[in-house]
Short mmCIF file of C-alpha atoms and ligand atoms in Angstrom, two decimals:
data_model
loop_
_atom_site.label_atom_id
_atom_site.label_comp_id
_atom_site.label_asym_id
_atom_site.label_seq_id
_atom_site.Cartn_x
_atom_site.Cartn_y
_atom_site.Cartn_z
CA VAL A 167 -91.30 19.28 45.82
CA GLY A 168 -89.78 21.62 42.74
CA VAL A 169 -93.06 24.40 42.42
CA ASN A 170 -93.46 24.52 46.57
CA GLY A 171 -89.25 25.39 47.26
CA ASN A 172 -89.84 27.73 44.51
CA LYS A 173 -92.80 29.58 45.85
CA VAL A 174 -90.63 29.19 49.19
CA GLY A 175 -87.69 30.79 47.49
CA HIS A 176 -90.01 33.56 46.14
CA LEU A 177 -91.43 34.62 49.63
CA PHE A 178 -88.35 34.02 51.27
CA GLU A 179 -86.68 36.87 48.90
CA ASN A 180 -89.84 39.05 49.14
CA ILE A 181 -89.37 39.08 52.94
CA SER A 182 -85.43 39.86 52.38
CA SER A 183 -85.98 42.68 50.25
CA PHE A 184 -88.59 44.56 52.20
CA VAL A 185 -86.19 43.79 55.75
CA ARG A 186 -83.60 45.69 53.10
CA GLN A 187 -85.82 48.50 52.99
CA CYS A 188 -86.86 48.97 55.87
CA ILE A 189 -83.53 49.37 56.91
CA PHE A 190 -81.94 51.19 54.28
CA SER A 191 -84.73 54.01 55.40
CA VAL A 192 -83.57 54.05 58.37
CA LEU A 193 -80.23 54.67 57.35
CA ASN A 194 -81.15 56.68 54.58
CA VAL A 195 -82.21 59.31 57.64
CA GLY A 196 -78.64 60.00 58.21
CA PRO A 197 -75.48 60.86 55.19
CA VAL A 198 -75.25 58.11 52.81
CA PRO A 199 -71.20 58.12 51.03
CA SER A 200 -71.59 58.41 47.48
CA HIS A 201 -68.70 56.57 46.51
CA ILE A 202 -67.89 53.29 47.61
CA ALA A 203 -65.10 51.06 46.32
CA PHE A 204 -64.24 47.57 47.25
CA ILE A 205 -60.68 45.26 46.97
CA MET A 206 -62.56 42.01 46.09
CA ASP A 207 -59.88 39.70 48.14
CA GLY A 208 -59.97 36.06 49.29
CA ASN A 209 -61.38 34.64 46.29
CA ARG A 210 -59.18 31.20 46.58
CA ARG A 211 -58.97 30.81 49.78
CA TYR A 212 -62.92 30.32 49.68
CA SER A 213 -62.66 27.94 46.97
CA LYS A 214 -60.15 25.57 48.91
CA LYS A 215 -62.03 26.10 52.27
CA GLN A 216 -65.45 25.11 51.02
CA ASN A 217 -63.53 22.99 48.15
CA LEU A 218 -64.35 24.29 45.24
CA ILE A 219 -62.95 23.39 42.03
CA ASP A 220 -59.84 25.72 40.58
CA GLY A 221 -61.80 29.36 39.45
CA ASN A 222 -65.21 28.92 40.72
CA GLY A 223 -64.03 30.77 44.08
CA HIS A 224 -63.35 33.81 41.64
CA ARG A 225 -67.58 33.03 39.82
CA ALA A 226 -68.80 32.86 43.78
CA GLY A 227 -66.81 36.71 44.01
CA PHE A 228 -68.43 37.54 40.70
CA SER A 229 -72.12 36.74 42.74
CA ALA A 230 -70.80 38.66 45.72
CA LEU A 231 -70.42 41.54 43.63
CA ILE A 232 -73.31 41.25 42.08
CA ASN A 233 -75.55 41.31 45.23
CA MET A 234 -73.22 44.34 46.71
CA LEU A 235 -73.88 46.23 43.51
CA LYS A 236 -77.78 45.55 43.89
CA TYR A 237 -77.14 46.71 48.02
CA CYS A 238 -75.47 49.76 47.08
CA TYR A 239 -78.01 51.08 44.64
CA GLU A 240 -80.76 50.17 46.96
CA LEU A 241 -78.98 52.31 49.27
CA GLY A 242 -78.53 54.89 47.34
CA VAL A 243 -74.50 54.75 46.65
CA LYS A 244 -74.21 56.83 43.43
CA TYR A 245 -70.51 55.53 42.60
CA ILE A 246 -69.60 51.77 43.40
CA THR A 247 -65.69 51.10 42.11
CA VAL A 248 -64.45 47.50 42.43
CA TYR A 249 -60.95 46.27 41.93
CA ALA A 250 -60.59 43.04 39.84
CA PHE A 251 -57.66 42.71 38.40
CA SER A 252 -54.51 44.61 39.17
CA ILE A 253 -51.62 45.02 36.52
CA ASP A 254 -49.82 42.72 39.32
CA ASN A 255 -51.73 39.97 38.98
CA PHE A 256 -50.95 39.30 35.41
CA LYS A 257 -47.65 37.87 37.01
CA ARG A 258 -49.92 34.74 38.73
CA ARG A 259 -49.70 31.48 37.29
CA PRO A 260 -50.49 31.49 33.33
CA GLU A 261 -53.51 29.03 33.38
CA GLU A 262 -55.03 31.22 36.62
CA VAL A 263 -54.18 34.15 34.53
CA VAL A 264 -56.10 32.85 31.05
CA SER A 265 -59.28 31.20 33.49
CA LEU A 266 -59.48 35.02 34.95
CA MET A 267 -59.80 36.16 31.45
CA LYS A 268 -62.38 33.95 30.40
CA LEU A 269 -64.62 34.28 33.46
CA MET A 270 -64.37 38.19 33.21
CA GLN A 271 -65.40 38.03 29.42
CA GLU A 272 -67.87 36.25 29.77
CA LYS A 273 -69.49 37.58 32.52
CA ILE A 274 -68.53 41.34 30.51
CA ASP A 275 -70.39 39.64 28.25
CA GLU A 276 -73.06 38.66 30.51
CA LEU A 277 -73.76 42.23 31.87
CA THR A 278 -73.28 43.42 28.55
CA LYS A 279 -77.07 42.00 27.64
CA ASP A 280 -80.37 44.20 27.68
CA GLU A 281 -81.82 42.17 30.69
CA SER A 282 -78.43 42.26 32.93
CA ILE A 283 -79.43 43.82 36.40
CA VAL A 284 -76.46 46.80 35.47
CA ASN A 285 -79.38 47.80 32.64
CA ARG A 286 -82.40 46.90 34.11
CA LEU A 287 -80.91 49.01 37.18
CA GLY A 288 -80.13 52.02 34.65
CA ILE A 289 -75.93 51.76 35.79
CA ARG A 290 -73.24 52.73 33.43
CA ILE A 291 -70.29 50.53 33.13
CA TYR A 292 -67.10 51.93 32.88
CA PHE A 293 -63.59 50.19 32.92
CA GLN A 294 -60.72 51.76 33.81
CA GLY A 295 -57.04 50.56 33.65
CA ASN A 296 -54.30 50.57 31.09
CA LEU A 297 -56.89 48.69 28.99
CA LYS A 298 -53.99 47.95 26.28
CA LEU A 299 -52.53 45.22 28.90
CA LEU A 300 -55.66 43.40 28.24
CA SER A 301 -56.18 40.82 25.19
CA ASP A 302 -57.80 42.05 22.52
CA HIS A 303 -61.44 39.82 23.31
CA VAL A 304 -61.16 41.08 26.65
CA ARG A 305 -60.64 44.75 25.97
CA SER A 306 -63.18 44.61 22.91
CA ALA A 307 -65.93 42.81 25.36
CA ALA A 308 -64.84 46.00 27.61
CA GLU A 309 -65.62 48.50 25.16
CA ARG A 310 -68.56 46.83 24.73
CA ALA A 311 -70.09 46.79 27.47
CA MET A 312 -68.90 50.52 28.02
CA VAL A 313 -70.69 51.48 24.61
CA LYS A 314 -73.96 49.58 25.48
CA THR A 315 -74.28 51.18 29.02
CA SER A 316 -73.18 54.90 28.09
CA GLY A 317 -76.97 55.42 28.20
CA ASN A 318 -77.81 55.07 31.55
CA SER A 319 -77.34 57.37 34.31
CA LYS A 320 -78.51 56.23 37.37
CA ALA A 321 -75.09 54.97 39.01
CA ILE A 322 -71.74 54.59 37.88
CA LEU A 323 -69.92 50.90 38.33
CA SER A 324 -66.58 51.56 37.32
CA ILE A 325 -64.22 48.04 37.09
CA CYS A 326 -60.88 48.16 37.94
CA VAL A 327 -59.05 46.01 35.16
CA ALA A 328 -55.09 46.10 34.47
CA TYR A 329 -54.81 48.75 37.47
CA THR A 330 -52.46 49.50 39.65
CA SER A 331 -52.52 52.91 41.20
CA THR A 332 -49.09 54.49 40.19
CA ASP A 333 -49.41 52.82 37.13
CA GLU A 334 -52.40 55.69 36.54
CA ILE A 335 -50.46 58.75 38.35
CA VAL A 336 -47.93 58.18 35.82
CA HIS A 337 -50.26 58.03 32.96
CA ALA A 338 -51.65 61.34 34.38
CA VAL A 339 -48.79 62.75 34.68
CA GLN A 340 -47.52 62.03 31.32
CA VAL A 341 -51.14 63.23 29.72
CA SER A 342 -50.85 66.93 31.80
CA CYS A 343 -47.21 67.48 30.55
CA GLU A 344 -48.13 66.84 27.05
CA GLU A 345 -51.44 68.99 27.15
CA LYS A 346 -49.17 71.77 28.85
CA TRP A 347 -46.31 71.39 26.35
CA ASP A 348 -49.15 71.54 23.50
CA GLU A 349 -50.20 74.63 25.31
CA ILE A 350 -47.13 76.24 25.25
CA ARG A 351 -46.29 75.38 21.92
CA LYS A 352 -49.54 76.80 20.31
CA ASN A 353 -49.06 79.93 22.30
CA ASN A 354 -45.33 80.11 21.14
CA ASP A 355 -46.65 80.89 17.73
CA GLY A 356 -44.27 78.59 15.73
CA GLY A 357 -41.48 80.77 17.22
CA ASN A 358 -37.55 79.58 18.12
CA LEU A 359 -37.78 76.70 19.68
CA ILE A 360 -34.73 76.64 22.22
CA ARG A 361 -35.69 80.28 22.96
CA LEU A 362 -39.43 78.71 23.98
CA GLU A 363 -37.72 75.90 26.34
CA GLU A 364 -35.75 79.19 28.19
CA ASN A 365 -39.11 81.00 28.27
CA VAL A 366 -41.14 78.42 30.11
CA LYS A 367 -38.27 77.15 32.70
CA ASP A 368 -39.88 78.32 36.26
CA LYS A 369 -42.68 79.82 35.27
CA ASP A 370 -45.48 79.11 37.41
CA GLU A 371 -48.29 79.29 35.08
CA HIS A 372 -46.31 76.55 32.56
CA ARG A 373 -46.22 74.33 35.55
CA ILE A 374 -48.71 71.58 36.40
CA GLY A 375 -50.35 71.20 39.49
CA VAL A 376 -52.94 68.97 40.99
CA THR A 377 -56.00 69.93 39.08
CA ASN A 378 -53.94 69.19 35.89
CA VAL A 379 -53.32 65.73 37.10
CA ASP A 380 -56.73 65.19 38.49
CA ARG A 381 -58.58 65.67 35.45
CA HIS A 382 -56.52 63.19 34.02
CA MET A 383 -56.96 59.96 36.15
CA TYR A 384 -58.47 57.16 35.11
CA MET A 385 -61.02 57.59 38.12
CA SER A 386 -62.16 61.40 37.10
CA VAL A 387 -65.37 60.06 36.72
CA CYS A 388 -66.11 59.95 39.76
CA PRO A 389 -65.78 61.86 43.40
CA ASP A 390 -63.01 60.38 45.42
CA PRO A 391 -64.61 57.66 47.48
CA ASP A 392 -65.77 58.02 50.79
CA ILE A 393 -65.13 54.13 52.01
CA ILE A 394 -63.02 51.32 50.85
CA ILE A 395 -63.68 48.04 52.45
CA ARG A 396 -61.17 45.11 51.81
CA THR A 397 -62.11 41.85 52.67
CA SER A 398 -60.47 39.14 54.41
CA GLY A 399 -58.64 40.85 57.07
CA ALA A 400 -56.41 42.64 55.29
CA ALA A 401 -55.79 46.16 55.51
CA ARG A 402 -53.55 47.24 52.71
CA LEU A 403 -54.50 49.19 49.66
CA SER A 404 -52.29 47.20 47.52
CA ASN A 405 -51.73 50.04 45.04
CA PHE A 406 -55.76 50.44 44.54
CA LEU A 407 -57.04 54.37 44.72
CA LEU A 408 -53.52 55.76 46.63
CA TRP A 409 -54.05 59.26 44.88
CA GLN A 410 -58.20 59.68 45.66
CA SER A 411 -58.25 57.76 49.21
CA ALA A 412 -56.65 60.78 51.29
CA HIS A 413 -59.75 60.95 53.43
CA CYS A 414 -61.76 57.86 53.18
CA LEU A 415 -62.92 55.23 55.55
CA LEU A 416 -61.04 52.34 55.55
CA TYR A 417 -62.98 49.00 56.65
CA SER A 418 -61.46 45.56 56.44
CA PRO A 419 -63.61 42.60 57.75
CA ALA A 420 -62.16 39.39 58.11
CA ALA A 421 -64.58 38.15 55.48
CA LEU A 422 -63.33 36.37 52.72
CA TRP A 423 -64.47 37.99 49.44
CA PRO A 424 -67.89 35.60 48.48
CA GLU A 425 -68.67 36.19 52.09
CA ILE A 426 -69.31 39.60 52.26
CA GLY A 427 -73.03 40.81 52.61
CA LEU A 428 -75.47 42.92 54.29
CA ARG A 429 -74.40 43.43 57.40
CA HIS A 430 -70.68 43.96 56.72
CA LEU A 431 -72.38 46.88 54.45
CA ILE A 432 -74.77 48.08 57.15
CA TRP A 433 -71.77 47.93 60.13
CA VAL A 434 -69.66 50.06 57.62
CA ILE A 435 -72.36 52.80 56.90
CA LEU A 436 -73.11 53.50 60.76
CA ASP A 437 -68.63 54.12 60.33
CA PHE A 438 -68.96 56.33 58.36
CA GLN A 439 -72.49 58.31 59.82
CA ARG A 440 -70.32 58.10 63.74
CA ASN A 441 -67.13 59.96 61.39
CA TYR A 442 -69.46 61.87 59.02
CA LEU A 443 -68.39 65.08 60.65
CA TYR A 444 -65.10 64.45 61.49
CA LEU A 445 -64.26 63.16 58.25
CA LYS A 446 -65.81 66.04 56.11
CA GLU A 447 -63.39 68.88 58.19
CA LYS A 448 -60.56 66.69 57.79
CA LYS A 449 -61.45 67.57 53.84
CA LYS A 450 -62.38 70.55 54.40
CA GLN A 451 -58.79 71.44 55.83
CA SER A 452 -56.97 69.76 52.54
C1 LIG B 173 -58.64 38.35 44.69
O1 LIG B 173 -58.98 37.56 45.38
C2 LIG B 173 -60.11 38.78 43.33
C3 LIG B 173 -59.34 38.01 42.06
C4 LIG B 173 -57.89 38.68 41.33
C5 LIG B 173 -60.34 38.68 40.63
C6 LIG B 173 -61.85 38.78 41.30
C7 LIG B 173 -62.33 39.38 39.86
C8 LIG B 173 -64.22 38.85 40.01
C9 LIG B 173 -64.61 38.89 41.49
C10 LIG B 173 -64.71 38.65 38.86
C11 LIG B 173 -64.62 40.08 38.20
C12 LIG B 173 -65.16 40.24 36.37
C13 LIG B 173 -65.92 41.33 36.79
C14 LIG B 173 -66.55 41.35 35.12
C15 LIG B 173 -66.13 42.27 37.18
P1 LIG B 173 -57.35 36.47 45.36
O2 LIG B 173 -57.36 35.85 44.01
O3 LIG B 173 -56.75 37.22 45.74
O4 LIG B 173 -57.59 34.92 46.66
P2 LIG B 173 -56.82 34.81 47.64
O5 LIG B 173 -56.58 36.33 47.86
O6 LIG B 173 -57.85 34.20 48.76
O7 LIG B 173 -55.94 34.50 47.43
MG1 LIG B 174 -55.54 37.96 47.49
#
């Protein structure tokens, strides 16, 4: 039964992969988004719904992420971003934070291996956020994964941890101001500092602008997302990619994150293609 079961499993996998390829080649006749971002909400509710032990909802969430990553990659989406842990999530029960961080470390180590899905497909990983808020163990695992996948160039997976958009914006503004100030000081050739302050006041070339801030965003490694998908029916951004989402299509299916599947991806791609010209026009006007 075991051998037969295995054979049936393989056959089913081959058939579904073939059906997926057919669907994706049809979708590829139209425009395909280059960047999709996911707010992976609903793992604990899934755990309750399925009577799983605590923490297994997040495990199921990780499997859903790997499936979605594979689908997006096969479809030709070059950038995939996920909201894995917000700075506000540190306020959850300490036991939950500890167990989520353990899971995170285990899964990051798994992704770092040579034979992991990201290395097999050639996907580069970035961890985005205020990484110094992470424990040393998780931060070094994240750094190892970034180094290990730095030679991959087929697609980019950005994992937002210890991330909030407001924190990202404040960080980018701070770095931009420091950079501008360094530049001014360098051009001043060691002149009088008080006179220098008077001289730079109210001068446009000494102000920071959108392009300065843009350059220092954690997410500057990718273009702005075309689509943000938030599962479990809530249509809120919860401090995710606020700077980058001005012209982005939002989709909030009722499914909990571990329940997300191919059908949701197909549906949102069709919606993106229906609205493509309108969204492009809006982007151009800004
Ligand atoms: C939100 O559901 C989910 C999280 C806070 C954690 C998501 C993390 C993973 C899936 C693991 C990712 C790991 C790597 C290495 C990328 P929730 O807890 O808010 O559930 P609820 O909305 O039902 O309460
Ligand atoms: Mg939630």
